[in-house]
Amino acid sequence: MSKIELNYQNKYIRLSRNELIAVIRDSMSRSRFKHVLRVEQTALKLADKYNVDLEKVSIAALTHDYAKERPDAEMRDLIISESLELEMLQFGSNIWHGPLGALLMKNEYDLLDEEILEAIKLHTIGGPMMGEVAQIIYIADYIEPKRSHSGVEKARELANKDLIKAISYITNQTLKYLVKKKKKIYPKAIETYNAWVADN
């Protein structure tokens, strides 16, 4: 499928898409930046298919890993100074970077749209009540073209048929992986499982 290009109407952020891309490129490694661009295109195709606001989805996709490569010490300080959930400190940057990315985009670029901020915040652990923008970023981050983990093809198939079924499958796969590896599971990830997988 061809690449989706769009021009921002500046309803949600004061930057143009090209300006936002420049900010993101400067905030991370080259390999992560390429991942972000792939997530954006994957998310835009889903948004186009399911009739979700393309500009919101683009901004959320481009900024979802904004805090991913910040130093751990800086992120810890932010969690404490901004009175975020201190339980996060037990888990590391895989859990931190979503909520902190949303916070930093809000503080540094006046990004105030709640749907976009929710999508950035929840893209790794999901949430019981994710809106459509958050659903799409959660899925796109998991299925972007360079992902090759177990179950990704099934997730891609489901994403093209039903967002809800895709979220249920991805959440189940993620929890199974964490259990198999005997990793600590962030409580909010269990809330996502209970909402989207259990009894469904």
Short mmCIF file of C-alpha atoms in Angstrom, two decimals:
data_model
loop_
_atom_site.label_atom_id
_atom_site.label_comp_id
_atom_site.label_asym_id
_atom_site.label_seq_id
_atom_site.Cartn_x
_atom_site.Cartn_y
_atom_site.Cartn_z
CA MET A 1 0.00 0.00 0.00
CA SER A 2 1.33 3.44 -0.86
CA LYS A 3 2.63 5.84 1.76
CA ILE A 4 0.07 8.18 3.33
CA GLU A 5 1.15 11.82 3.40
CA LEU A 6 -0.77 14.55 5.17
CA ASN A 7 -0.46 18.19 6.11
CA TYR A 8 -1.36 19.12 9.66
CA GLN A 9 -4.12 21.65 10.16
CA ASN A 10 -2.46 22.72 13.44
CA LYS A 11 -5.54 21.82 15.45
CA TYR A 12 -3.58 19.76 17.97
CA ILE A 13 0.05 20.89 17.90
CA ARG A 14 1.73 24.09 16.78
CA LEU A 15 4.29 22.24 14.63
CA SER A 16 3.92 21.12 11.04
CA ARG A 17 4.41 17.40 10.39
CA ASN A 18 7.90 18.06 9.01
CA GLU A 19 8.81 20.16 12.06
CA LEU A 20 7.53 17.44 14.38
CA ILE A 21 9.52 14.82 12.46
CA ALA A 22 12.66 16.94 12.93
CA VAL A 23 12.03 17.18 16.69
CA ILE A 24 11.54 13.42 16.94
CA ARG A 25 14.59 12.64 14.79
CA ASP A 26 16.75 14.74 17.14
CA SER A 27 15.41 13.01 20.25
CA MET A 28 16.40 9.42 19.45
CA SER A 29 18.73 7.04 17.64
CA ARG A 30 18.45 6.49 13.91
CA SER A 31 17.09 2.95 14.32
CA ARG A 32 14.36 4.07 16.73
CA PHE A 33 13.47 6.98 14.48
CA LYS A 34 12.97 4.55 11.57
CA HIS A 35 10.75 2.44 13.85
CA VAL A 36 8.67 5.53 14.67
CA LEU A 37 8.17 6.31 10.97
CA ARG A 38 7.07 2.71 10.33
CA VAL A 39 4.63 2.90 13.25
CA GLU A 40 3.21 6.12 11.82
CA GLN A 41 2.56 4.59 8.40
CA THR A 42 1.08 1.43 9.93
CA ALA A 43 -1.14 3.53 12.19
CA LEU A 44 -2.26 5.83 9.36
CA LYS A 45 -3.34 2.85 7.25
CA LEU A 46 -5.38 1.53 10.16
CA ALA A 47 -6.84 4.98 10.85
CA ASP A 48 -7.80 5.33 7.19
CA LYS A 49 -9.44 1.89 7.23
CA TYR A 50 -11.38 2.50 10.45
CA ASN A 51 -12.18 6.18 9.83
CA VAL A 52 -10.17 7.60 12.75
CA ASP A 53 -8.69 11.13 12.70
CA LEU A 54 -5.48 10.87 10.62
CA GLU A 55 -3.80 13.93 12.12
CA LYS A 56 -4.32 12.73 15.69
CA VAL A 57 -3.02 9.29 14.78
CA SER A 58 0.03 10.72 12.98
CA ILE A 59 0.99 12.95 15.92
CA ALA A 60 0.51 10.12 18.44
CA ALA A 61 2.54 7.68 16.33
CA LEU A 62 5.41 10.11 15.75
CA THR A 63 5.64 11.01 19.44
CA HIS A 64 4.92 7.64 21.07
CA ASP A 65 8.62 6.96 21.79
CA TYR A 66 9.62 10.58 22.47
CA ALA A 67 10.91 9.72 25.97
CA LYS A 68 12.17 6.21 25.19
CA GLU A 69 15.88 7.06 25.09
CA ARG A 70 15.99 9.64 27.87
CA PRO A 71 18.46 8.76 30.66
CA ASP A 72 16.94 6.67 33.45
CA ALA A 73 18.01 9.21 36.08
CA GLU A 74 16.15 12.01 34.27
CA MET A 75 13.05 9.85 33.97
CA ARG A 76 13.13 8.84 37.62
CA ASP A 77 13.42 12.48 38.65
CA LEU A 78 10.43 13.38 36.46
CA ILE A 79 8.27 10.60 37.92
CA ILE A 80 8.97 11.95 41.40
CA SER A 81 8.84 15.71 40.63
CA GLU A 82 5.61 15.38 38.61
CA SER A 83 3.98 13.18 41.27
CA LEU A 84 3.37 10.33 38.84
CA GLU A 85 2.67 6.82 40.05
CA LEU A 86 5.72 5.89 42.15
CA GLU A 87 5.07 2.20 41.54
CA MET A 88 6.47 2.79 38.04
CA LEU A 89 9.93 3.17 39.57
CA GLN A 90 10.03 -0.59 40.16
CA PHE A 91 9.66 -1.39 36.46
CA GLY A 92 12.03 0.60 34.24
CA SER A 93 11.85 2.66 31.07
CA ASN A 94 9.70 0.21 29.09
CA ILE A 95 6.88 1.22 31.43
CA TRP A 96 7.98 4.82 32.08
CA HIS A 97 8.46 6.13 28.58
CA GLY A 98 4.78 6.19 27.61
CA PRO A 99 3.46 8.30 30.52
CA LEU A 100 6.59 10.47 30.50
CA GLY A 101 6.44 10.96 26.73
CA ALA A 102 2.88 12.24 27.08
CA LEU A 103 3.92 14.55 29.91
CA LEU A 104 6.91 15.94 27.99
CA MET A 105 4.93 16.54 24.80
CA LYS A 106 2.29 18.37 26.83
CA ASN A 107 4.84 20.50 28.70
CA GLU A 108 7.29 21.18 25.86
CA TYR A 109 4.97 21.50 22.85
CA ASP A 110 1.57 22.38 24.34
CA LEU A 111 0.09 19.13 23.07
CA LEU A 112 -3.20 19.13 24.94
CA ASP A 113 -5.48 16.77 23.01
CA GLU A 114 -6.53 14.04 25.46
CA GLU A 115 -6.90 11.32 22.82
CA ILE A 116 -3.35 11.87 21.54
CA LEU A 117 -1.89 12.05 25.05
CA GLU A 118 -3.76 8.87 26.01
CA ALA A 119 -2.31 7.07 22.97
CA ILE A 120 1.26 8.08 23.85
CA LYS A 121 0.76 7.18 27.51
CA LEU A 122 -0.80 3.75 26.92
CA HIS A 123 1.04 2.46 23.84
CA THR A 124 3.05 -0.19 25.75
CA ILE A 125 0.69 -1.39 28.48
CA GLY A 126 -2.69 -0.48 27.04
CA GLY A 127 -5.58 0.37 29.33
CA PRO A 128 -9.09 -0.84 30.13
CA MET A 129 -10.85 2.04 28.33
CA MET A 130 -8.61 2.94 25.37
CA GLY A 131 -10.10 5.28 22.79
CA GLU A 132 -9.68 4.60 19.07
CA VAL A 133 -6.47 6.62 18.65
CA ALA A 134 -4.87 4.75 21.57
CA GLN A 135 -6.09 1.43 20.20
CA ILE A 136 -4.47 2.10 16.84
CA ILE A 137 -1.09 3.15 18.29
CA TYR A 138 -1.07 0.14 20.64
CA ILE A 139 -1.62 -2.16 17.66
CA ALA A 140 0.64 -0.34 15.18
CA ASP A 141 3.60 -0.40 17.58
CA TYR A 142 3.21 -4.19 17.84
CA ILE A 143 2.71 -4.98 14.13
CA GLU A 144 4.88 -2.45 12.24
CA PRO A 145 6.61 -4.11 9.26
CA LYS A 146 9.97 -4.84 10.89
CA ARG A 147 8.46 -6.66 13.86
CA SER A 148 9.13 -10.38 13.60
CA HIS A 149 8.19 -11.77 17.01
CA SER A 150 5.98 -14.79 17.51
CA GLY A 151 2.34 -14.14 16.66
CA VAL A 152 2.89 -10.91 14.74
CA GLU A 153 1.40 -12.24 11.48
CA LYS A 154 -1.78 -13.27 13.28
CA ALA A 155 -1.90 -9.83 14.91
CA ARG A 156 -1.58 -8.19 11.49
CA GLU A 157 -4.43 -10.30 10.11
CA LEU A 158 -6.67 -9.42 13.04
CA ALA A 159 -5.81 -5.70 12.82
CA ASN A 160 -7.14 -5.66 9.27
CA LYS A 161 -10.43 -7.20 10.37
CA ASP A 162 -11.25 -5.99 13.88
CA LEU A 163 -9.35 -3.63 16.22
CA ILE A 164 -10.90 -5.14 19.34
CA LYS A 165 -9.86 -8.69 18.43
CA ALA A 166 -6.37 -7.44 17.58
CA ILE A 167 -6.02 -5.74 20.98
CA SER A 168 -7.24 -8.86 22.77
CA TYR A 169 -4.75 -11.04 20.89
CA ILE A 170 -1.79 -8.66 21.34
CA THR A 171 -2.51 -8.23 25.06
CA ASN A 172 -2.75 -11.98 25.54
CA GLN A 173 0.50 -12.57 23.64
CA THR A 174 2.31 -9.92 25.66
CA LEU A 175 1.19 -11.33 29.01
CA LYS A 176 2.05 -14.89 27.93
CA TYR A 177 5.54 -13.72 26.97
CA LEU A 178 6.08 -11.97 30.32
CA VAL A 179 4.88 -15.02 32.26
CA LYS A 180 7.07 -17.37 30.20
CA LYS A 181 10.11 -15.17 30.83
CA LYS A 182 9.18 -14.78 34.52
CA LYS A 183 9.22 -10.99 34.17
CA LYS A 184 7.53 -8.65 36.62
CA ILE A 185 4.13 -7.59 35.27
CA TYR A 186 3.06 -4.00 35.75
CA PRO A 187 -0.39 -4.05 37.45
CA LYS A 188 -1.95 -1.81 34.80
CA ALA A 189 -1.04 -4.41 32.15
CA ILE A 190 -3.14 -6.91 34.11
CA GLU A 191 -6.02 -4.40 34.07
CA THR A 192 -5.69 -4.29 30.27
CA TYR A 193 -5.77 -8.10 30.15
CA ASN A 194 -8.86 -8.24 32.37
CA ALA A 195 -10.67 -5.68 30.22
CA TRP A 196 -9.76 -6.94 26.73
CA VAL A 197 -8.97 -10.66 27.07
CA ALA A 198 -10.54 -12.32 30.13
CA ASP A 199 -14.07 -13.70 29.59
CA ASN A 200 -14.11 -12.36 25.99
#
